[in-house]
């Protein structure tokens, strides 16, 4: 047995230039029922195929390997090579990351995509400063409000314990008079079944993936904003790949972005139908609710402006100028 090691070592040294296939580890907080995760797993398959197995990416979903808050730090440290996060959870690093959770800024897929294009240079620069490369970003469907009873009066928010996926949504709930709790997608069922929350803000897709009808009976399709997930990699891991593999990876990422936005639209339609089929009443906000949402939204926007630096504001202005063309 003991003689084996030197022999293997000698063999390895004899082929110093043999290409080593890279095996990457990637983490996402979202479960397999999410179209985002399905898209990302397809991306990993595409990379494997396009590089003939030179780069394989194993996607660990549902926060199983790394918790949401630890995904970016882990890629930065090199513990894992790639990650996917809800972009706006990075808002403590810079307010630009939550520009896609502001009401009234981008209320359609086309607007949301234009906002991504306008803010991408700044976001890419901030990621680069941490040794990270963004690969692609995909929007969730518009965010709405799930409640036990149909939401007909903004006063229903008074004291309502509302699950929110990020800080900005928590601020919004507070402005509406509710009591927010930040809960990961994967913890939604427990939050409801243990009575920690009465309501939630999320998309049609997540409501469907989390079988919201087990806990609530109404969905107000309030079209609050279309927040994004971002997929990124470690610059160091990227630099270790040969040029051909790097190119194949970037091409697969561009395809994943395109496919992801289309999947989001389709999933929104399918999920709204699934919510109704399972007994959830889906409706648009009435006038009183709309007015209250608008007022809270305006305050939220003002709050963002107070925190954002000039570069972030310029990115938002660039987006607006482009939309007005
Ligand atoms: N689903 C994720 C993020 C936004 C969404 O629609 C969530 O609720 O956690």
XYZ file of C-alpha atoms and ligand atoms in Angstrom:
334
model
C 0.000 0.000 0.000
C 2.695 2.417 1.007
C 4.416 2.281 -2.342
C 1.314 3.417 -4.167
C 1.562 7.075 -3.246
C 4.958 7.777 -4.819
C 3.880 5.890 -7.924
C 0.682 7.962 -8.337
C 2.632 11.083 -7.663
C 5.140 10.171 -10.356
C 2.298 9.609 -12.801
C 0.710 12.938 -11.979
C 4.014 14.731 -12.437
C 4.502 13.109 -15.808
C 1.391 14.885 -17.125
C 1.798 18.394 -15.783
C -0.071 20.007 -18.645
C -3.028 17.646 -18.810
C -6.174 19.786 -18.611
C -8.011 19.341 -15.346
C -11.782 19.443 -15.621
C -13.152 22.045 -13.207
C -15.891 21.092 -10.751
C -17.762 24.035 -9.326
C -20.118 24.273 -6.425
C -23.041 26.666 -6.568
C -25.675 27.585 -3.983
C -29.143 29.097 -4.293
C -31.651 29.766 -1.499
C -34.615 28.821 -3.687
C -36.152 25.377 -3.939
C -36.519 23.134 -6.961
C -40.154 24.188 -7.438
C -38.977 27.684 -8.395
C -38.551 28.483 -12.084
C -35.356 30.326 -11.103
C -33.800 27.141 -9.773
C -34.974 25.168 -12.783
C -33.418 27.779 -15.047
C -30.164 27.734 -13.111
C -29.984 23.941 -13.203
C -30.544 24.107 -16.959
C -27.708 26.632 -17.138
C -25.413 24.169 -15.331
C -26.398 21.422 -17.775
C -25.763 23.728 -20.727
C -22.290 24.550 -19.420
C -21.476 20.891 -18.959
C -22.570 20.145 -22.497
C -20.969 23.170 -24.141
C -17.614 22.499 -22.471
C -17.716 18.750 -22.987
C -17.491 18.242 -19.250
C -14.513 20.597 -18.818
C -16.643 22.578 -16.357
C -19.361 20.984 -14.267
C -21.446 23.038 -11.844
C -23.319 21.317 -9.045
C -26.276 23.430 -7.943
C -27.294 23.096 -4.279
C -30.830 24.467 -3.976
C -33.150 25.475 -1.153
C -30.387 26.958 0.994
C -29.286 23.384 1.768
C -25.557 23.976 1.451
C -25.207 27.646 2.382
C -27.813 29.955 3.938
C -29.008 32.918 1.860
C -27.030 35.531 3.775
C -23.842 33.489 3.522
C -23.935 32.875 -0.236
C -22.149 36.046 -1.360
C -19.525 35.929 1.422
C -18.882 32.256 0.602
C -18.271 32.958 -3.092
C -16.083 35.896 -2.124
C -14.002 33.708 0.180
C -13.807 30.970 -2.442
C -15.582 28.370 -0.298
C -17.955 27.945 -3.232
C -17.522 29.094 -6.836
C -20.940 30.462 -7.729
C -24.134 31.665 -6.133
C -27.620 32.962 -6.752
C -29.270 35.475 -4.431
C -32.252 37.788 -4.283
C -30.421 40.946 -5.402
C -32.175 43.246 -2.935
C -30.945 41.294 0.116
C -27.597 42.953 -0.608
C -29.052 46.398 0.120
C -26.885 46.886 3.206
C -23.886 46.933 0.847
C -25.413 49.568 -1.434
C -28.933 50.937 -2.048
C -28.546 50.294 -5.804
C -29.168 46.613 -5.053
C -32.734 47.342 -3.958
C -33.608 49.718 -6.797
C -35.781 46.902 -8.168
C -37.935 46.824 -5.027
C -39.179 50.389 -5.311
C -42.828 50.899 -6.191
C -43.631 52.905 -9.281
C -40.175 52.566 -10.852
C -40.612 49.530 -13.105
C -44.017 47.888 -13.190
C -43.745 45.610 -16.219
C -41.313 43.017 -17.546
C -40.077 45.409 -20.240
C -39.473 48.137 -17.686
C -37.825 45.709 -15.277
C -35.473 44.527 -18.005
C -34.605 48.098 -18.979
C -33.914 48.868 -15.314
C -31.540 45.895 -15.179
C -29.710 47.127 -18.280
C -29.386 50.635 -16.842
C -28.114 49.510 -13.439
C -25.961 46.588 -14.595
C -22.726 48.622 -15.077
C -22.836 49.933 -11.509
C -23.832 46.546 -10.083
C -21.060 44.839 -12.067
C -18.531 47.354 -10.757
C -19.594 46.792 -7.144
C -19.382 43.018 -7.578
C -15.961 43.332 -9.249
C -14.655 45.246 -6.233
C -15.363 42.091 -4.216
C -13.782 39.723 -6.735
C -17.138 38.642 -8.171
C -18.545 38.523 -11.688
C -22.322 38.750 -12.268
C -23.431 36.222 -14.894
C -27.104 36.965 -15.304
C -30.172 38.335 -13.532
C -33.813 37.321 -13.892
C -36.921 39.020 -12.526
C -39.545 37.396 -10.352
C -43.140 38.157 -11.322
C -44.589 41.318 -9.783
C -45.015 41.202 -6.020
C -48.443 41.099 -4.436
C -50.074 40.524 -1.076
C -51.401 37.241 0.336
C -53.943 37.547 3.139
C -56.360 35.313 5.021
C -59.311 37.466 3.905
C -59.620 39.582 0.753
C -57.830 42.892 1.232
C -60.522 45.529 0.845
C -59.494 48.128 3.395
C -55.947 49.386 4.095
C -56.843 49.355 7.801
C -56.541 45.565 7.606
C -52.774 46.106 7.680
C -53.000 47.454 11.232
C -50.996 44.991 13.347
C -50.932 42.410 10.550
C -47.851 40.210 10.756
C -46.535 40.150 7.222
C -43.753 37.986 5.886
C -41.345 39.967 3.691
C -38.359 38.734 1.658
C -36.053 41.753 2.144
C -35.522 44.927 4.152
C -37.260 47.240 1.701
C -40.423 45.146 1.754
C -40.262 45.237 5.548
C -40.113 49.039 5.421
C -43.092 48.998 3.107
C -45.117 46.806 5.472
C -44.282 49.133 8.355
C -45.393 52.146 6.305
C -48.685 50.351 5.672
C -49.148 49.928 9.431
C -48.264 46.239 9.542
C -45.665 44.321 11.454
C -43.057 42.772 9.136
C -40.959 39.656 9.582
C -38.132 38.729 7.238
C -38.574 35.095 6.286
C -36.749 33.026 3.694
C -38.833 31.413 0.995
C -38.012 27.954 2.362
C -39.319 28.990 5.816
C -42.696 30.262 4.589
C -44.669 27.075 5.409
C -43.294 26.977 8.968
C -43.891 30.702 9.478
C -47.576 30.233 8.666
C -48.139 26.898 10.352
C -46.592 28.064 13.618
C -48.641 31.286 13.474
C -45.600 33.567 13.211
C -47.149 35.377 10.234
C -50.694 36.064 9.001
C -49.885 37.357 5.531
C -47.025 37.637 3.048
C -45.657 39.734 0.234
C -44.224 37.743 -2.644
C -45.024 36.761 -6.242
C -47.630 34.527 -7.828
C -44.771 32.072 -8.450
C -43.630 31.771 -4.869
C -47.237 31.585 -3.652
C -47.755 28.699 -6.024
C -44.443 26.981 -5.238
C -45.174 27.288 -1.489
C -48.831 26.141 -1.892
C -50.097 29.383 -0.355
C -53.675 28.002 -0.358
C -52.733 25.898 2.680
C -52.462 29.121 4.717
C -54.330 32.001 3.078
C -57.300 32.525 0.797
C -56.719 35.803 -1.034
C -54.074 37.255 -3.331
C -54.063 40.967 -4.143
C -52.204 41.306 -7.410
C -50.856 44.742 -6.497
C -48.007 44.823 -9.040
C -45.703 46.389 -6.453
C -42.368 45.754 -8.227
C -40.489 43.038 -10.129
C -37.408 42.186 -8.068
C -34.561 40.102 -9.471
C -32.312 37.214 -8.616
C -28.675 37.554 -9.608
C -26.270 34.725 -10.428
C -22.582 35.410 -9.968
C -19.228 33.654 -9.782
C -15.852 34.081 -8.206
C -13.358 35.911 -10.413
C -10.639 33.581 -9.132
C -12.557 30.470 -10.188
C -13.204 32.077 -13.565
C -9.542 32.927 -14.072
C -8.576 29.288 -13.579
C -10.602 28.243 -16.648
C -9.078 28.214 -20.108
C -10.346 30.796 -22.554
C -12.589 28.459 -24.484
C -14.332 27.306 -21.327
C -14.746 30.897 -20.140
C -16.411 31.784 -23.393
C -18.742 28.790 -23.300
C -19.704 29.730 -19.732
C -20.529 33.321 -20.679
C -22.567 32.192 -23.667
C -24.563 29.770 -21.541
C -25.150 32.609 -19.048
C -26.529 34.883 -21.774
C -28.891 32.100 -22.844
C -29.953 31.540 -19.229
C -30.825 35.214 -18.847
C -33.003 35.200 -21.933
C -34.662 31.908 -21.030
C -35.192 33.042 -17.433
C -37.120 36.212 -18.309
C -39.376 34.235 -20.643
C -39.862 31.577 -17.945
C -40.821 34.264 -15.431
C -43.636 35.557 -17.646
C -44.913 32.051 -18.310
C -44.651 31.065 -14.675
C -46.603 34.157 -13.650
C -49.536 33.166 -15.878
C -49.405 29.526 -14.819
C -49.087 30.424 -11.139
C -51.998 32.876 -11.130
C -54.128 30.135 -12.676
C -52.887 27.590 -10.129
C -53.695 29.929 -7.230
C -57.274 30.289 -8.455
C -57.661 26.589 -9.165
C -56.673 25.928 -5.578
C -59.259 28.279 -4.157
C -57.359 31.535 -3.729
C -59.337 34.576 -4.790
C -57.104 36.726 -6.978
C -58.069 40.384 -7.340
C -56.717 43.828 -8.120
C -56.455 46.340 -5.259
C -59.519 48.563 -4.882
C -59.233 52.339 -4.845
C -58.706 52.710 -1.098
C -56.047 50.002 -0.990
C -54.353 51.411 -4.115
C -54.179 54.875 -2.578
C -52.619 53.542 0.631
C -50.102 51.444 -1.317
C -49.221 54.481 -3.391
C -48.686 56.638 -0.314
C -46.461 54.032 1.328
C -44.640 53.577 -1.982
C -43.913 57.281 -2.271
C -42.460 57.336 1.233
C -40.369 54.260 0.449
C -39.029 55.894 -2.680
C -38.152 59.074 -0.795
C -36.356 57.012 1.808
C -34.321 55.313 -0.940
C -33.392 58.658 -2.493
C -32.101 59.817 0.877
C -29.802 56.805 1.104
C -28.698 56.356 -2.507
C -25.513 58.008 -3.760
C -25.203 60.045 -6.928
C -24.127 57.114 -9.081
C -27.229 55.137 -8.098
C -29.484 58.097 -8.805
C -27.793 58.616 -12.170
C -28.386 54.970 -13.075
C -32.059 55.411 -12.254
C -32.192 58.596 -14.319
C -30.548 56.809 -17.251
C -33.279 54.178 -17.035
C -36.009 56.832 -16.977
C -34.510 58.713 -19.921
C -34.423 55.500 -21.916
C -38.064 54.684 -21.052
C -39.189 58.164 -22.128
C -37.555 57.888 -25.549
N -40.083 35.134 -4.320
C -38.963 35.231 -3.430
C -38.352 36.548 -3.742
C -39.390 37.324 -4.463
C -40.368 36.307 -4.871
O -41.300 36.477 -5.659
C -39.436 35.251 -2.006
O -40.573 35.594 -1.758
O -38.626 34.977 -1.125
